[in-house]
Short mmCIF file of the C-alpha atoms (twelve columns), coordinates in Angstrom:
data_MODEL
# 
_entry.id   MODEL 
# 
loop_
_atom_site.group_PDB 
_atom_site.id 
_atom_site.type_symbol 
_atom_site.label_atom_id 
_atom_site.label_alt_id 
_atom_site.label_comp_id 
_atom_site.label_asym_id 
_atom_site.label_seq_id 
_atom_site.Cartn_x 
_atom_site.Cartn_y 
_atom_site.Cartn_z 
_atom_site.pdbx_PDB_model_num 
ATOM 1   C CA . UNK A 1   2.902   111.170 -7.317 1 
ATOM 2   C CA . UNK A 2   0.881   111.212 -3.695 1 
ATOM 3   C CA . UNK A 3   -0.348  107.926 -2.168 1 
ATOM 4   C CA . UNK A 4   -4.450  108.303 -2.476 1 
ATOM 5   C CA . UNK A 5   -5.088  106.517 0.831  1 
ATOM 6   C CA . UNK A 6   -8.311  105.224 2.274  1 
ATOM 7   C CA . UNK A 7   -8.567  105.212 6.471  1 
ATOM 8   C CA . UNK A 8   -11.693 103.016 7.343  1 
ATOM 9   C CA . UNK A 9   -12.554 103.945 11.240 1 
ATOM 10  C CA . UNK A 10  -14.983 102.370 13.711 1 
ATOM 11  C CA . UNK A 11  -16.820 103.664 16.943 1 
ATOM 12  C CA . UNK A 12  -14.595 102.239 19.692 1 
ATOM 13  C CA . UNK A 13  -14.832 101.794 23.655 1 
ATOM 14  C CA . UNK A 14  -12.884 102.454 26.782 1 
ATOM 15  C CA . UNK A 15  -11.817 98.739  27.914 1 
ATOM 16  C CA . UNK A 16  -12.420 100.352 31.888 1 
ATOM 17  C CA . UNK A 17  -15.109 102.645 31.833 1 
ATOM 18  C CA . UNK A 18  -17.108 100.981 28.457 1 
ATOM 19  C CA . UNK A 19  -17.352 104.439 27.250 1 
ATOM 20  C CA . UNK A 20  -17.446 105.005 23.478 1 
ATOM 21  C CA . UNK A 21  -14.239 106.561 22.026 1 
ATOM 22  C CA . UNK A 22  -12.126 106.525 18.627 1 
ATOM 23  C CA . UNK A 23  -10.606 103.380 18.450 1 
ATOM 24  C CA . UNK A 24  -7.359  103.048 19.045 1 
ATOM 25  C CA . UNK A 25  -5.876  100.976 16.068 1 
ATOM 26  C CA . UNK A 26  -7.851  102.830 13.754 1 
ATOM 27  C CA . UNK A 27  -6.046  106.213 15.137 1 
ATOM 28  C CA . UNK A 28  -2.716  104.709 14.583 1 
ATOM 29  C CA . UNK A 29  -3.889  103.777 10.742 1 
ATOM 30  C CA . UNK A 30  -4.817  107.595 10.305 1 
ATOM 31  C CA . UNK A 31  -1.417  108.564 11.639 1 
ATOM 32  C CA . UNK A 32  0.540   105.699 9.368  1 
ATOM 33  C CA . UNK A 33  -1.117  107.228 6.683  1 
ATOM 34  C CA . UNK A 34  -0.479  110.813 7.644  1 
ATOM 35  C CA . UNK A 35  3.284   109.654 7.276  1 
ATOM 36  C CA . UNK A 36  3.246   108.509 3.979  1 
ATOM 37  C CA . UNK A 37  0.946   111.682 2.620  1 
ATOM 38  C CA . UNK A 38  -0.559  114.732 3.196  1 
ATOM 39  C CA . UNK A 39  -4.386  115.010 4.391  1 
ATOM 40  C CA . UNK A 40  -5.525  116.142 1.259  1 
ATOM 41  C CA . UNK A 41  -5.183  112.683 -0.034 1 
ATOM 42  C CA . UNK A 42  -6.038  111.017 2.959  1 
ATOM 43  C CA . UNK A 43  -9.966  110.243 3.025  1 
ATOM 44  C CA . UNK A 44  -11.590 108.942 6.291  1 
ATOM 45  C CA . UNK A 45  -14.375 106.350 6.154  1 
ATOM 46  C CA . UNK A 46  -16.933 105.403 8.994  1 
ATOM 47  C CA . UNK A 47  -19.743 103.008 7.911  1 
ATOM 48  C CA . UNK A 48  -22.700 103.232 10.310 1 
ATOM 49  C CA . UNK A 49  -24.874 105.819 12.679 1 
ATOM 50  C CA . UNK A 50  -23.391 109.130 11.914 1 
ATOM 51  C CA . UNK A 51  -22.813 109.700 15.701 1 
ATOM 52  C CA . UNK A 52  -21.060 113.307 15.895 1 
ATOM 53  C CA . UNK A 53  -19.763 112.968 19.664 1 
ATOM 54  C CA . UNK A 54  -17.488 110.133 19.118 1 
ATOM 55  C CA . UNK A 55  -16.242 110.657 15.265 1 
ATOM 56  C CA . UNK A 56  -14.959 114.086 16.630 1 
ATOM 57  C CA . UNK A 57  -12.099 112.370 18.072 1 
ATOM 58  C CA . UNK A 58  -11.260 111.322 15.112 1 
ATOM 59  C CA . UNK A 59  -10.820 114.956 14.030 1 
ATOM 60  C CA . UNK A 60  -8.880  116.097 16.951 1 
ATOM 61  C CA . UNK A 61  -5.643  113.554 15.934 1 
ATOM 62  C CA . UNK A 62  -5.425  114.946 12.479 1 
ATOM 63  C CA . UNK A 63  -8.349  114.128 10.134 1 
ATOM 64  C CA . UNK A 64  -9.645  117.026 8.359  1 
ATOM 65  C CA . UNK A 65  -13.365 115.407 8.168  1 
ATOM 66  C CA . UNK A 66  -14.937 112.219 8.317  1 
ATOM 67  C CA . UNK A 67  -17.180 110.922 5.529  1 
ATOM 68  C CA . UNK A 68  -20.358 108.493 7.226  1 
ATOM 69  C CA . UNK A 69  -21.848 105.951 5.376  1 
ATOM 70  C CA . UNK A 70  -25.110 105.633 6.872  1 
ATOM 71  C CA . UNK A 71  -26.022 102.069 7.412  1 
ATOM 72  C CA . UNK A 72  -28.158 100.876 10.476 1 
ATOM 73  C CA . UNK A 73  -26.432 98.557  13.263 1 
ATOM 74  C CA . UNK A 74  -28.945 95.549  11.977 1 
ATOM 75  C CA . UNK A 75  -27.292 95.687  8.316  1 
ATOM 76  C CA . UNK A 76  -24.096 94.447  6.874  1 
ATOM 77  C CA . UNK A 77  -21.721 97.038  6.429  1 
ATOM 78  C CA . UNK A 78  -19.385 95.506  3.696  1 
ATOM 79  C CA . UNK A 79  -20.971 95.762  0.886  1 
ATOM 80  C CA . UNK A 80  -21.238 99.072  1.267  1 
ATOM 81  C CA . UNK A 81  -17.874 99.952  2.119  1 
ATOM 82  C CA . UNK A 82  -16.517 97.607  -0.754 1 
ATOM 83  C CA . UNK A 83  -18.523 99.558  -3.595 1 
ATOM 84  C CA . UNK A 84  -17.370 103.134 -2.177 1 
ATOM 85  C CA . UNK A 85  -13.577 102.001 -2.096 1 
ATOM 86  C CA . UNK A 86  -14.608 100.469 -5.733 1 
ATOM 87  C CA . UNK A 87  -15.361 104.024 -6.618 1 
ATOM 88  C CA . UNK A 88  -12.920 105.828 -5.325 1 
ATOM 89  C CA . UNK A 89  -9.729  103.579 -6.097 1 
ATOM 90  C CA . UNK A 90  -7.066  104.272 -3.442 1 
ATOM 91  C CA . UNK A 91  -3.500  103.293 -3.653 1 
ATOM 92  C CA . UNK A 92  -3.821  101.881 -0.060 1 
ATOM 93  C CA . UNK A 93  -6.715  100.966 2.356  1 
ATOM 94  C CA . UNK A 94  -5.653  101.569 6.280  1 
ATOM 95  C CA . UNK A 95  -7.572  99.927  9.553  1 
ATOM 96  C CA . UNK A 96  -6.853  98.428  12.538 1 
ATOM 97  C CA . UNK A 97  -6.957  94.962  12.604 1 
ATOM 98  C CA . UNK A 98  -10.139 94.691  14.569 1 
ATOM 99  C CA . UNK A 99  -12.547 96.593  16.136 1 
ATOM 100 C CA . UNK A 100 -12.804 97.492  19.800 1 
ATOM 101 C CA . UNK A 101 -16.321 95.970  19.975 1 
ATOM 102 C CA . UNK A 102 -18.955 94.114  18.159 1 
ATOM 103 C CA . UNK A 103 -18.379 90.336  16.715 1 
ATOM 104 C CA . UNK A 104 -16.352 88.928  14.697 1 
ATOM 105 C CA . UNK A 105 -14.963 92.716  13.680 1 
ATOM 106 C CA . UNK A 106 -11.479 91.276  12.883 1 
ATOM 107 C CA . UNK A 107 -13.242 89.300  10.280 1 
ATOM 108 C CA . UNK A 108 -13.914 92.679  8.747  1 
ATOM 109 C CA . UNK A 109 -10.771 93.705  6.372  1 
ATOM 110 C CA . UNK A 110 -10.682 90.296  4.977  1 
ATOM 111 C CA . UNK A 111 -14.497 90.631  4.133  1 
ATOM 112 C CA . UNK A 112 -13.843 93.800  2.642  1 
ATOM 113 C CA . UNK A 113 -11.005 93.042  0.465  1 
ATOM 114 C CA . UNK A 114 -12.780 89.889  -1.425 1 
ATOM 115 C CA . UNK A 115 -15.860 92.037  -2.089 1 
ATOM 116 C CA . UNK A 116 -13.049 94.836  -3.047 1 
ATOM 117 C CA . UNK A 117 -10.495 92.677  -4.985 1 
ATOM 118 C CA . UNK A 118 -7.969  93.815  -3.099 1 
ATOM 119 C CA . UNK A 119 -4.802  92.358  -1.718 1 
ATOM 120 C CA . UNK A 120 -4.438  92.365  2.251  1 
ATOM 121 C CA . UNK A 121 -1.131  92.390  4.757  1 
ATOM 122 C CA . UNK A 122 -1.883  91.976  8.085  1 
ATOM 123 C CA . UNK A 123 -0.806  93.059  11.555 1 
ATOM 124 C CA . UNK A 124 1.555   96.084  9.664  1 
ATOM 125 C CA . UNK A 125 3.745   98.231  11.582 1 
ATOM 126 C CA . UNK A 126 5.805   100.277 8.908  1 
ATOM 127 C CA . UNK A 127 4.679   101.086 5.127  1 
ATOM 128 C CA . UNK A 128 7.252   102.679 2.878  1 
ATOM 129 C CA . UNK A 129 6.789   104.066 -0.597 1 
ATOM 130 C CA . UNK A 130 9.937   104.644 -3.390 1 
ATOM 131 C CA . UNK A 131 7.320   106.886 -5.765 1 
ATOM 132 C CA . UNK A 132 7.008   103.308 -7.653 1 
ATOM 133 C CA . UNK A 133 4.129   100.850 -7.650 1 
ATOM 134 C CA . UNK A 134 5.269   98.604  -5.115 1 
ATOM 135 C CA . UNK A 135 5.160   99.013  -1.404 1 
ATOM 136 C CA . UNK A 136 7.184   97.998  1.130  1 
ATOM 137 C CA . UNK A 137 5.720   96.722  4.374  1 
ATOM 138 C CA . UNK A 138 6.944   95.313  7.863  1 
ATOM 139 C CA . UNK A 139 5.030   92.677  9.480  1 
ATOM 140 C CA . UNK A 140 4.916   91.781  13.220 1 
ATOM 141 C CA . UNK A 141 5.489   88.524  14.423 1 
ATOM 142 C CA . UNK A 142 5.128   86.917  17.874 1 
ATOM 143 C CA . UNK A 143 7.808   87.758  20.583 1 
ATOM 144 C CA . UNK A 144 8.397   91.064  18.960 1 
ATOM 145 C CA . UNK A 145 10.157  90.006  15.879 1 
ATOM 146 C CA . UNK A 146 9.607   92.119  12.411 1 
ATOM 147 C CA . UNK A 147 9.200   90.607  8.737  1 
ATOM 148 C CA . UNK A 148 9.907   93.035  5.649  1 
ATOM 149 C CA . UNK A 149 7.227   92.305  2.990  1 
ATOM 150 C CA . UNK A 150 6.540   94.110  -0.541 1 
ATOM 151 C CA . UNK A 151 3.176   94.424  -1.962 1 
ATOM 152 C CA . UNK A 152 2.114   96.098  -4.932 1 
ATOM 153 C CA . UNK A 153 -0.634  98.678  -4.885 1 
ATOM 154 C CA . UNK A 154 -3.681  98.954  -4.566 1 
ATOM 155 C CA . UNK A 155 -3.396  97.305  -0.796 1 
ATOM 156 C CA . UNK A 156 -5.242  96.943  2.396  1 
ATOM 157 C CA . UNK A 157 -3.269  96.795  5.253  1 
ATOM 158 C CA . UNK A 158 -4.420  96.268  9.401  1 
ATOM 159 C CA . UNK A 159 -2.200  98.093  11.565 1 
ATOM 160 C CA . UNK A 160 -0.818  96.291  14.639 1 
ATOM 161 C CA . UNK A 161 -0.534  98.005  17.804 1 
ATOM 162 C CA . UNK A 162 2.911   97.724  17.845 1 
ATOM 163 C CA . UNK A 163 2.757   100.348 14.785 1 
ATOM 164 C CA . UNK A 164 3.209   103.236 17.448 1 
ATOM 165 C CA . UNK A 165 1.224   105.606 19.676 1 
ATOM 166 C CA . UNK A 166 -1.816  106.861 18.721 1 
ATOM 167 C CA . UNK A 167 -1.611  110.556 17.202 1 
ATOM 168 C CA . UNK A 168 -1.912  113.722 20.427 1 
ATOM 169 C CA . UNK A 169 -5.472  114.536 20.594 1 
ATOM 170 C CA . UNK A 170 -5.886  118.334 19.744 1 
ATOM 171 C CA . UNK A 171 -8.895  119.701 20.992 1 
ATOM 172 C CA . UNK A 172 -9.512  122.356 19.065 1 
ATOM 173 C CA . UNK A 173 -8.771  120.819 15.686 1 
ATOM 174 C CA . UNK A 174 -11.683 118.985 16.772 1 
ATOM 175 C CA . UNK A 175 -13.955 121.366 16.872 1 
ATOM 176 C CA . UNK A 176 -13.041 122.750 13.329 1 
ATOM 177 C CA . UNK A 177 -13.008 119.440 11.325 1 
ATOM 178 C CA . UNK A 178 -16.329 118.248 9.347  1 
ATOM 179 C CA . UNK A 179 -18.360 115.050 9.574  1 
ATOM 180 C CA . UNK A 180 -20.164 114.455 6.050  1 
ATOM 181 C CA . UNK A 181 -22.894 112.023 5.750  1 
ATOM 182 C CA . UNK A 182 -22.491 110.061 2.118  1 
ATOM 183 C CA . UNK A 183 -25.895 108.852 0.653  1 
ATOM 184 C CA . UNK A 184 -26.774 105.587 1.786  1 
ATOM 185 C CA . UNK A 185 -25.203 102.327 -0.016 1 
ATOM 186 C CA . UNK A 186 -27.798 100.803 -2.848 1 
ATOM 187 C CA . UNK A 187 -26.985 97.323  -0.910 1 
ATOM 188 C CA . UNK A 188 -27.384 96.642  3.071  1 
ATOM 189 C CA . UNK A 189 -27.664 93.252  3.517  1 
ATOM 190 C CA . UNK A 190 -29.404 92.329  6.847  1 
ATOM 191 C CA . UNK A 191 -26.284 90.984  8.982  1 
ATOM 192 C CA . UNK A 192 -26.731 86.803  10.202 1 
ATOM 193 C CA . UNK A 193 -26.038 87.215  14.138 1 
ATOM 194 C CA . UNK A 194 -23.463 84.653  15.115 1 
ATOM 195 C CA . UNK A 195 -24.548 81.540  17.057 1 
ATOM 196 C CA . UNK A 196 -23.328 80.687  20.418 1 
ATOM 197 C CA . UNK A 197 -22.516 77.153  21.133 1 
ATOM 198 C CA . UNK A 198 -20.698 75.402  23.821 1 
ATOM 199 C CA . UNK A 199 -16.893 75.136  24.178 1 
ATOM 200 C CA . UNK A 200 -15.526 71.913  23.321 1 
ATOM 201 C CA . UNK A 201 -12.843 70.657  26.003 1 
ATOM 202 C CA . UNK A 202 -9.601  70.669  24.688 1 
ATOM 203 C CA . UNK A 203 -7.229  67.255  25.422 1 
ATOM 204 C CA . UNK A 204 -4.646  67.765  28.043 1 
ATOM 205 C CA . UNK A 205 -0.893  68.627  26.717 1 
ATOM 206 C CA . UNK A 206 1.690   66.464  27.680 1 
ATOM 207 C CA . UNK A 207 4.102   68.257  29.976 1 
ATOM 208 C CA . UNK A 208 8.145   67.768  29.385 1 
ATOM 209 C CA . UNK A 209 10.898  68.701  31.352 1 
ATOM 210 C CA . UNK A 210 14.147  69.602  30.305 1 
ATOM 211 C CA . UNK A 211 13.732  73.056  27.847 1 
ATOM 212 C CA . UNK A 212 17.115  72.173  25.597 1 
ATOM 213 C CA . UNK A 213 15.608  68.638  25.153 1 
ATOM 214 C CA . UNK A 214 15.545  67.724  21.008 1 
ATOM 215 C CA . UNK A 215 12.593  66.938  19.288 1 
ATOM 216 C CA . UNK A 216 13.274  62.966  18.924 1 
ATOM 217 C CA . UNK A 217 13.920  63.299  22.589 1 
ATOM 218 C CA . UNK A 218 10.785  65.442  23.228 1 
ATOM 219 C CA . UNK A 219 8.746   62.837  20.970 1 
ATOM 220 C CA . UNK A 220 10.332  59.852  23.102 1 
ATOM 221 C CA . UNK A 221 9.137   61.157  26.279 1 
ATOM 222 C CA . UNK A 222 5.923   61.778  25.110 1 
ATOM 223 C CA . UNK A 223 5.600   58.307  23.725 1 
ATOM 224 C CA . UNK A 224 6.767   57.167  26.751 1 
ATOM 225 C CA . UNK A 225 4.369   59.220  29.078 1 
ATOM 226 C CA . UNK A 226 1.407   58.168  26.713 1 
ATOM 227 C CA . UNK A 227 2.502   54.296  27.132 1 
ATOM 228 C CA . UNK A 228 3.554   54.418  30.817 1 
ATOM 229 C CA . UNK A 229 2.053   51.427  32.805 1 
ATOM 230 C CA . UNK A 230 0.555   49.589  29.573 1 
ATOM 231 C CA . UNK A 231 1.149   45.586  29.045 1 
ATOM 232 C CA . UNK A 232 2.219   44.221  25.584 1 
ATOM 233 C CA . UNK A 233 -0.018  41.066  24.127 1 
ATOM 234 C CA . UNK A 234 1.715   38.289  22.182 1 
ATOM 235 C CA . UNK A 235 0.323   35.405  21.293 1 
ATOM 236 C CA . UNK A 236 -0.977  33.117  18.768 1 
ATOM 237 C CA . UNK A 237 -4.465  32.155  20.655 1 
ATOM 238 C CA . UNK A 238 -7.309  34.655  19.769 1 
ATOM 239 C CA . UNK A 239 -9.437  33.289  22.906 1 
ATOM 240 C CA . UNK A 240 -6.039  34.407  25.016 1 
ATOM 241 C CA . UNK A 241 -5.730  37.882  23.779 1 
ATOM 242 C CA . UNK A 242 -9.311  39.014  23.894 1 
ATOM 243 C CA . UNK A 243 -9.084  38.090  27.871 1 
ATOM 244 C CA . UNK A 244 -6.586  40.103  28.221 1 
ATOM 245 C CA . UNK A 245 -7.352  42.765  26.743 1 
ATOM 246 C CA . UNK A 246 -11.019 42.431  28.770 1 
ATOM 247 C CA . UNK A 247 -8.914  42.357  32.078 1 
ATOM 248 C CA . UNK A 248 -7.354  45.611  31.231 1 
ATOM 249 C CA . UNK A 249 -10.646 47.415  30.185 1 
ATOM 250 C CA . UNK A 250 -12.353 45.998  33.388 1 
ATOM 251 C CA . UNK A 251 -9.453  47.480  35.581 1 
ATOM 252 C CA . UNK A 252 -9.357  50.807  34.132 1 
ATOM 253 C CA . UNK A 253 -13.532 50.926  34.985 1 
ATOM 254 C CA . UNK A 254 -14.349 51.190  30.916 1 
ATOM 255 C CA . UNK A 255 -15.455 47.663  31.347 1 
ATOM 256 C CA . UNK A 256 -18.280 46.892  33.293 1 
ATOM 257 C CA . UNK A 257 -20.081 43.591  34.097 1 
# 
């Protein structure tokens, strides 16, 4: 039996020239899924402005429409997009891990699959199917290193951009695809704009030499660094001590009379 598969897109932009384009992650989830079924059980999904000129692209590497839920840039799209997935129960749910603008967008699949109930794998490169009800994934890792996962269904998955290049554009299956505008979803939440704050400054590392060093002998020079040019106290006399350790605060400038 055919994968049902969900591809949720977004309205992306051109890192050089800031002009708005499919985005690129969200291609490669279209072709992923294109792999693993034909297009009559692929659906794509774009929640926002129903914005003809840029969805198109969408159409020209391999979707045969693009369904628009219309919700306005000031409202939260996740409810939304969590009650139409609700209703139409794919096997899988495809993105890219995070949108090419807007904030916090690679909050988004992780928003969508708690108000979904769905499971999520992140940062996928590979999906494979048997025809059972388990799916077999592979995960990148830093440095280019691959972990095989299974998951069963129903999923969502982000694609990574190490999943492959993004599907030829065809122009003229552009022009013959259709965008559909869904009605609008019953709940739109107005968004909460994030709040800007200042950085906090990080504390320094510790720099060590010698890159087949162990880690006692790591932790020992570090120790060592941190204690370089200190003075050990002991004695019995309280009066004695607290002098001392005035002396040293006084010479380091924390101390001032």
């Amino acid at each position: 039996m055919p994968l049902n598969i969900v591809v949720l897109v977004s309205i992306g932009r051109h890192p050089v020239s800031g002009r708005e384009r499919r985005a690129e992650d969200d291609a490669r989830a279209l072709g992923v899924a294109r792999s693993l079924t034909d297009r009559s059980h692929i659906s794509i999904l774009h929640a926002g402005v129903p914005d003809a000129s840029t969805l198109n692209e969408y159409l020209g590497v391999g979707a045969d429409r693009v369904e628009v839920l219309p919700v306005p840039p000031e409202r939260d799209v996740v409810p939304g997009l969590a009650a139409e997935i609700k209703r139409r129960q794919p096997d899988l749910v495809l993105t890219g891990s995070q949108a090419e603008q807007g904030d916090s967008s690679g909050m988004l699949p992780y928003a969508v699959a708690e108000h979904a109930g769905l499971a999520i794998a992140a940062g996928i490169t590979k999906i494979e199917t048997n025809g059972d009800t388990e799916l077999r994934l592979q995960q990148a890792l830093p440095g280019g290193q691959r972990r095989a996962l299974a998951a069963p269904r129903p999923l969502l998955a982000t694609i990574d951009p190490a999943a492959g290049p993004v599907p030829a554009f065809i122009y003229m299956r552009s022009r013959r695809g259709n965008i559909e505008t869904l009605d609008a979803p019953d709940e739109m939440p107005i968004l909460d704009r994030p709040e800007s704050q200042a950085a906090r400054r990080r504390p320094k590392r510790i720099g060590t030499s010698g890159g087949n060093q162990s880690a006692a002998d790591r932790l020992k020079a570090a120790a060592g660094a941190q204690s370089a040019g200190g003075q050990q106290i002991e004695t019995d006399d309280p009066d004695e001590a607290a002098a001392a350790i005035i002396e040293f605060l006084e010479d380091k400038a924390i101390l001032k009379r």
